[in-house]
Short mmCIF file of C-alpha atoms and ligand atoms in Angstrom, two decimals:
data_model
loop_
_atom_site.label_atom_id
_atom_site.label_comp_id
_atom_site.label_asym_id
_atom_site.label_seq_id
_atom_site.Cartn_x
_atom_site.Cartn_y
_atom_site.Cartn_z
CA MET O 1 131.23 139.38 75.07
CA SER O 2 128.84 137.11 73.19
CA SER O 3 128.23 133.56 74.39
CA ILE O 4 129.57 130.34 72.92
CA LEU O 5 126.58 128.48 71.52
CA TYR O 6 126.68 124.78 70.69
CA LEU O 7 123.88 123.24 68.68
CA VAL O 8 123.38 119.53 69.36
CA LEU O 9 121.76 117.44 66.63
CA PRO O 10 121.10 113.71 67.19
CA CYS O 11 121.37 111.87 63.87
CA TYR O 12 120.15 108.40 63.11
CA ASN O 13 120.29 107.41 59.43
CA GLU O 14 120.02 111.00 58.32
CA GLU O 15 122.21 110.88 55.17
CA ALA O 16 119.37 112.21 53.04
CA VAL O 17 118.80 115.33 55.06
CA LEU O 18 122.20 116.18 56.56
CA PRO O 19 123.71 118.20 53.65
CA ALA O 20 120.70 120.52 53.55
CA THR O 21 120.64 120.77 57.35
CA ALA O 22 124.34 121.65 57.48
CA ALA O 23 123.97 124.32 54.78
CA ALA O 24 121.00 125.93 56.54
CA LEU O 25 122.75 125.93 59.91
CA GLU O 26 125.99 127.29 58.52
CA LYS O 27 124.08 130.22 57.06
CA LYS O 28 122.25 130.77 60.32
CA TYR O 29 125.51 130.71 62.30
CA HIS O 30 127.18 133.21 59.99
CA THR O 31 124.28 135.60 60.47
CA LEU O 32 124.28 135.17 64.24
CA MET O 33 128.06 135.71 64.38
CA GLU O 34 127.92 138.81 62.20
CA GLN O 35 125.18 140.24 64.39
CA GLY O 36 127.39 139.55 67.41
CA LYS O 37 124.75 137.34 69.01
CA ILE O 38 127.08 134.37 69.40
CA SER O 39 130.82 133.95 69.78
CA ARG O 40 132.95 132.86 66.80
CA GLU O 41 133.95 129.80 68.84
CA SER O 42 130.38 128.50 68.62
CA LYS O 43 129.91 125.12 66.98
CA ILE O 44 127.35 122.82 65.42
CA MET O 45 127.65 119.33 66.89
CA PHE O 46 126.27 116.26 65.15
CA VAL O 47 125.83 113.17 67.33
CA ASN O 48 125.82 110.03 65.22
CA ASP O 49 123.54 107.57 66.99
CA GLY O 50 124.88 104.36 65.45
CA SER O 51 123.58 105.09 61.95
CA ARG O 52 123.76 102.32 59.38
CA ASP O 53 124.00 104.63 56.40
CA LYS O 54 126.58 107.28 55.42
CA THR O 55 125.66 109.70 58.20
CA TRP O 56 129.05 109.57 59.95
CA HIS O 57 130.87 109.81 56.64
CA ILE O 58 128.94 113.00 55.82
CA ILE O 59 129.64 114.43 59.28
CA THR O 60 133.36 113.74 58.77
CA GLU O 61 133.31 115.58 55.44
CA LEU O 62 131.50 118.53 56.96
CA PHE O 63 134.04 118.68 59.78
CA HIS O 64 136.95 118.76 57.33
CA ALA O 65 135.29 121.41 55.21
CA ASN O 66 134.43 123.78 58.03
CA ALA O 67 135.72 124.02 61.61
CA MET O 68 132.29 125.22 62.66
CA PHE O 69 131.11 121.60 62.56
CA CYS O 70 132.09 118.94 65.04
CA GLY O 71 130.98 115.37 65.62
CA VAL O 72 130.47 112.72 68.25
CA ASN O 73 130.20 109.11 67.18
CA LEU O 74 128.34 106.77 69.55
CA SER O 75 129.42 103.15 69.66
CA ARG O 76 125.93 101.97 68.59
CA ASN O 77 122.33 103.09 68.37
CA ARG O 78 121.21 104.21 71.82
CA GLY O 79 118.05 106.10 70.91
CA HIS O 80 117.21 109.74 70.49
CA GLN O 81 117.24 110.71 74.21
CA ASN O 82 120.63 109.18 74.90
CA ALA O 83 122.07 110.74 71.76
CA VAL O 84 120.90 114.19 72.89
CA LEU O 85 122.36 113.53 76.35
CA ALA O 86 125.72 112.49 74.89
CA GLY O 87 125.77 115.73 72.89
CA LEU O 88 124.88 117.87 75.89
CA MET O 89 127.49 116.26 78.11
CA THR O 90 130.21 116.65 75.48
CA ALA O 91 129.25 120.23 74.62
CA ARG O 92 129.17 121.45 78.21
CA GLU O 93 132.96 121.41 78.37
CA LYS O 94 133.15 124.23 75.84
CA ALA O 95 129.78 125.91 75.59
CA ASP O 96 128.10 128.63 77.61
CA VAL O 97 124.78 127.60 76.21
CA VAL O 98 123.50 124.61 74.22
CA ILE O 99 120.44 124.20 72.01
CA SER O 100 119.25 120.74 71.02
CA ILE O 101 117.33 120.38 67.76
CA ASP O 102 116.39 117.49 65.44
CA ALA O 103 118.66 116.80 62.49
CA ASP O 104 115.83 117.07 59.97
CA LEU O 105 115.34 120.76 60.92
CA GLN O 106 111.59 120.32 61.06
CA GLN O 107 111.78 122.85 63.86
CA ASP O 108 112.25 126.43 62.72
CA VAL O 109 115.88 127.50 63.28
CA ASP O 110 114.86 131.15 63.39
CA ALA O 111 113.50 130.53 66.89
CA ILE O 112 117.16 130.39 68.00
CA ASP O 113 117.28 134.21 68.00
CA ALA O 114 114.38 134.45 70.43
CA MET O 115 115.85 131.67 72.58
CA LEU O 116 119.19 133.47 72.81
CA GLU O 117 117.46 136.72 73.69
CA LYS O 118 115.65 135.02 76.58
CA TYR O 119 118.96 133.50 77.68
CA GLU O 120 120.65 136.91 77.66
CA ASN O 121 117.76 138.19 79.78
CA GLY O 122 118.46 135.62 82.47
CA CYS O 123 116.65 132.43 81.44
CA ASP O 124 118.53 129.16 81.93
CA VAL O 125 116.01 126.99 80.14
CA VAL O 126 114.06 128.01 77.06
CA TYR O 127 111.50 125.51 75.76
CA GLY O 128 110.65 125.51 72.08
CA VAL O 129 106.91 124.97 71.74
CA ARG O 130 105.39 124.26 68.36
CA ASN O 131 102.62 126.53 67.13
CA ALA O 132 100.34 124.23 65.19
CA ARG O 133 100.31 120.60 64.25
CA ASP O 134 99.30 121.03 60.58
CA THR O 135 102.25 119.07 59.27
CA ASP O 136 101.29 115.94 61.23
CA GLY O 137 98.61 113.53 60.13
CA PHE O 138 95.36 113.23 62.06
CA VAL O 139 96.52 110.23 64.07
CA LYS O 140 99.93 111.64 65.07
CA ARG O 141 98.45 115.01 65.98
CA ASN O 142 95.77 113.60 68.26
CA THR O 143 97.88 110.88 69.84
CA ALA O 144 100.52 113.52 70.63
CA LEU O 145 98.01 115.88 72.24
CA GLY O 146 96.43 112.97 74.13
CA PHE O 147 99.90 112.02 75.33
CA TYR O 148 100.59 115.46 76.86
CA LYS O 149 97.16 115.47 78.52
CA LEU O 150 97.69 111.97 79.93
CA MET O 151 101.14 112.90 81.21
CA GLN O 152 99.73 115.91 83.03
CA VAL O 153 96.86 113.87 84.52
CA MET O 154 99.46 111.38 85.75
CA GLY O 155 101.26 114.19 87.56
CA CYS O 156 104.24 114.68 85.25
CA GLU O 157 105.30 118.27 84.57
CA VAL O 158 105.53 118.22 80.76
CA ILE O 159 105.02 121.27 78.61
CA THR O 160 102.38 120.69 75.94
CA ASN O 161 103.79 120.57 72.41
CA HIS O 162 107.37 120.88 73.56
CA ALA O 163 109.65 118.17 72.22
CA ASP O 164 113.43 118.27 72.42
CA TYR O 165 114.05 121.67 70.87
CA ARG O 166 115.32 123.64 73.83
CA LEU O 167 118.05 125.89 75.11
CA LEU O 168 119.96 124.97 78.24
CA SER O 169 122.57 127.05 80.01
CA ARG O 170 125.76 125.44 81.18
CA ARG O 171 124.68 125.31 84.82
CA VAL O 172 121.50 123.43 83.90
CA ILE O 173 123.55 120.85 82.00
CA GLU O 174 125.84 120.56 85.03
CA SER O 175 122.77 119.83 87.16
CA LEU O 176 121.46 117.40 84.55
CA SER O 177 124.76 115.51 84.70
CA GLU O 178 123.95 114.60 88.31
CA TYR O 179 120.91 112.57 87.22
CA GLY O 180 122.01 109.02 86.60
CA GLU O 181 118.77 107.47 85.40
CA VAL O 182 118.85 104.97 82.58
CA ASN O 183 115.22 105.49 81.59
CA LEU O 184 115.81 108.91 80.17
CA PHE O 185 112.89 111.18 79.36
CA LEU O 186 114.39 114.64 79.02
CA ARG O 187 111.22 116.60 78.53
CA GLY O 188 109.91 115.34 81.87
CA LEU O 189 113.28 115.66 83.60
CA ILE O 190 114.32 119.19 82.64
CA PRO O 191 111.31 120.95 84.27
CA THR O 192 112.12 119.19 87.56
CA ILE O 193 115.63 120.70 87.58
CA GLY O 194 114.32 124.23 88.02
CA TYR O 195 116.13 127.54 87.25
CA PRO O 196 114.45 130.46 85.45
CA SER O 197 112.73 129.27 82.30
CA ASP O 198 110.56 130.54 79.47
CA ILE O 199 108.90 129.45 76.25
CA VAL O 200 109.49 130.37 72.61
CA TYR O 201 106.93 129.43 69.95
CA PHE O 202 108.00 128.14 66.56
CA ASP O 203 106.51 126.66 63.39
CA VAL O 204 107.05 123.08 62.29
CA ARG O 205 107.79 122.14 58.68
CA GLU O 206 107.40 118.87 56.85
CA ARG O 207 110.46 116.63 56.90
CA GLN O 208 112.53 117.67 53.84
CA ALA O 209 114.16 114.29 53.21
CA GLY O 210 114.48 110.85 54.74
CA GLU O 211 111.75 109.43 56.90
CA SER O 212 110.59 109.64 60.51
CA LYS O 213 112.40 107.33 62.91
CA TYR O 214 109.50 107.47 65.32
CA THR O 215 107.10 104.73 64.33
CA MET O 216 103.80 104.31 66.15
CA LYS O 217 105.36 101.48 68.19
CA LYS O 218 108.32 103.66 69.24
CA MET O 219 106.02 106.53 70.13
CA LEU O 220 103.85 104.30 72.30
CA SER O 221 106.82 102.88 74.16
CA PHE O 222 108.17 106.42 74.56
CA ALA O 223 104.84 107.47 76.09
CA VAL O 224 104.78 104.51 78.48
CA ASP O 225 108.39 105.29 79.40
CA GLY O 226 107.55 108.91 80.07
CA ILE O 227 104.67 108.09 82.37
CA THR O 228 106.30 105.26 84.28
CA SER O 229 109.55 107.20 84.76
CA PHE O 230 107.82 110.14 86.37
CA SER O 231 104.65 108.99 88.03
CA ILE O 232 103.48 106.21 90.32
CA ARG O 233 99.87 107.19 89.73
CA PRO O 234 99.13 104.07 87.62
CA LEU O 235 100.05 101.96 90.66
CA GLN O 236 97.76 104.05 92.84
CA LEU O 237 94.99 103.64 90.27
CA ILE O 238 95.36 99.86 90.55
CA THR O 239 94.80 100.10 94.30
CA LEU O 240 91.75 102.26 93.69
CA LEU O 241 90.46 99.83 91.08
CA GLY O 242 91.00 96.95 93.52
CA PHE O 243 88.96 98.77 96.13
CA VAL O 244 86.10 99.48 93.72
CA MET O 245 86.16 95.84 92.62
CA LEU O 246 85.92 94.76 96.26
CA LEU O 247 82.77 96.85 96.71
CA VAL O 248 81.30 95.40 93.52
CA SER O 249 82.12 91.85 94.62
CA ILE O 250 80.43 92.41 98.01
CA PHE O 251 77.32 93.44 96.12
CA ILE O 252 77.56 90.40 93.83
CA ILE O 253 77.97 88.07 96.82
CA GLY O 254 74.81 89.59 98.34
CA LEU O 255 73.01 89.03 95.05
CA THR O 256 74.23 85.44 94.86
CA PHE O 257 72.87 84.67 98.34
CA PHE O 258 69.58 86.20 97.36
CA GLU O 259 69.39 84.07 94.19
CA PHE O 260 70.38 80.96 96.15
CA TYR O 261 67.65 81.36 98.75
CA THR O 262 65.01 82.15 96.16
CA GLY O 263 65.98 78.97 94.26
CA ARG O 264 67.22 80.61 91.01
CA THR O 265 70.89 79.70 91.15
CA VAL O 266 71.19 78.02 87.73
CA SER O 267 70.36 81.21 85.91
CA GLY O 268 73.68 82.85 86.93
CA TRP O 269 75.77 81.41 84.11
CA ALA O 270 76.08 84.57 81.99
CA SER O 271 77.01 86.85 84.87
CA SER O 272 79.66 84.52 86.26
CA TYR O 273 81.10 83.91 82.79
CA CYS O 274 81.42 87.65 82.10
CA SER O 275 82.86 88.49 85.47
CA THR O 276 85.52 85.75 85.15
CA TRP O 277 86.73 87.33 81.92
CA PHE O 278 86.51 90.84 83.24
CA ILE O 279 88.31 90.22 86.52
CA GLY O 280 90.93 88.11 84.72
CA SER O 281 91.76 90.87 82.28
CA VAL O 282 91.86 93.54 84.99
CA GLN O 283 94.28 91.39 86.96
CA LEU O 284 96.49 90.83 83.94
CA LEU O 285 96.52 94.53 83.13
CA SER O 286 97.40 95.38 86.72
CA LEU O 287 100.18 92.82 86.74
CA GLY O 288 101.47 94.29 83.48
CA ILE O 289 101.59 97.79 84.95
CA ILE O 290 103.39 96.56 88.06
CA GLY O 291 105.74 94.58 85.81
CA GLU O 292 106.51 97.74 83.86
CA TYR O 293 107.75 99.38 87.08
CA ILE O 294 109.69 96.32 88.18
CA GLY O 295 111.39 96.28 84.79
CA LYS O 296 112.37 99.91 85.29
CA ILE O 297 113.76 99.21 88.76
CA TYR O 298 115.74 96.30 87.29
CA MET O 299 117.27 98.49 84.60
CA GLU O 300 118.04 101.30 87.04
CA THR O 301 119.73 99.07 89.62
CA LYS O 302 122.23 97.88 87.04
CA GLN O 303 123.42 101.48 86.57
CA ARG O 304 124.79 100.73 83.15
CA PRO O 305 126.33 103.56 81.14
CA ARG O 306 123.81 105.25 78.87
CA TYR O 307 126.15 105.53 75.90
CA HIS O 308 129.74 105.04 74.84
CA ILE O 309 131.57 107.46 72.60
CA GLU O 310 133.61 105.74 69.92
CA SER O 311 135.25 108.85 68.49
CA TYR O 312 135.14 112.62 68.31
CA LEU O 313 135.60 115.02 65.47
CA TRP O 314 136.78 118.12 67.16
CA LYS O 315 139.34 120.69 66.08
CA GLU O 316 141.76 121.69 68.88
CA GLU O 317 143.25 119.30 71.35
CA LYS O 318 140.41 116.78 71.20
CA SER O 319 140.62 115.75 67.56
CA GLU O 320 140.98 111.99 67.61
CA GLU O 321 139.25 110.96 64.44
CA SER O 322 138.69 107.42 63.43
N1 UDP K 1 117.06 109.90 66.30
C1 UDP K 1 118.19 109.39 66.95
N2 UDP K 1 118.19 108.07 67.33
C2 UDP K 1 117.13 107.24 67.11
C3 UDP K 1 115.98 107.78 66.48
C4 UDP K 1 115.97 109.10 66.11
O1 UDP K 1 119.17 110.11 67.18
O2 UDP K 1 117.22 106.07 67.48
C5 UDP K 1 117.05 111.32 65.89
C6 UDP K 1 116.75 111.57 64.43
O3 UDP K 1 117.89 111.46 63.62
C7 UDP K 1 116.21 112.99 64.47
C8 UDP K 1 115.52 113.06 65.82
O4 UDP K 1 116.02 111.97 66.58
O5 UDP K 1 117.24 113.96 64.47
C9 UDP K 1 114.00 112.97 65.70
O6 UDP K 1 113.63 111.87 64.90
P1 UDP K 1 112.53 111.97 63.75
O7 UDP K 1 112.69 113.25 62.98
O8 UDP K 1 112.60 110.73 62.96
O9 UDP K 1 111.19 112.00 64.62
P2 UDP K 1 109.82 112.79 64.29
O10 UDP K 1 110.18 114.22 63.99
O11 UDP K 1 109.21 112.11 63.14
O12 UDP K 1 109.01 112.65 65.56
MG1 MG K 2 111.51 114.85 62.59
#
């Protein structure tokens, strides 16, 4: 018997792209069902992440037009990672296997076939890895690659060029549900869960409509989040830096004594001026890094819920539309 596949698509202000996305996915699902690769109970789930435009309205229309579509409406914008999580946790009740993919379908949906094949062959996690970064501008391409490198140097198990296009079996989602962290960084978290996994390569297209919700500022904070949620290496680097600075200061003290006894003490203005600035900025940076971790601990200790679901659009017993 073929498996029940749920696709989870986080949507934030995606009114421009949703109709085309829905049409493409409907076609894909029909093909997969006819080929017997997925069960006819499979669904396409849109998670509305507190959009301010007509996204939820469009999802509602899609749901009424075709039972293949279902929807989850979050109570407000909680960010991409939480929206994906809400979709996964809702889908796990019905699905054997779930694939998360962006609502703009920049990721090639034809990779789903290869993902399902790997799943049938015993993989619980299949990571979608993008082939080339031609569609990104120079800055985005290089900052993204630098980000993966930095993450790996910092000791976090991320897969280069894998974003949130991935297949997860039900048992992986069950395991994921046991992680209660508020600072969610799925692409760092999933590899730590384990189970057999593999990679499928896919091509990336330009965004067909609407615009990217990931501004440079959001990407930077996402990168900082990723590193500080998975690695304490920055804190260890501060200790190392402190040690190196101590050695340097011992040398400078020696030098100062030498200058004092040779009667040239007035000439030290430039060096003391520079070192005051340098040491001051290193201290501030170190405090900032430590503060970043304290902030995380603060957020985690509160154990606040990561999202609230306002309503579902779901045929069968769970249809409580609003
Ligand atoms: N997204 C979301 N909540 C947010 C921001 C983004 O659910 O607060 C969704 C968005 O609708 C899209 C996916 O996350 O489906 C990826 O966003 P986008 O395509 O803008 O990012 P990019 O591909 O430019 O990195
Ligand atoms: Mg996109």
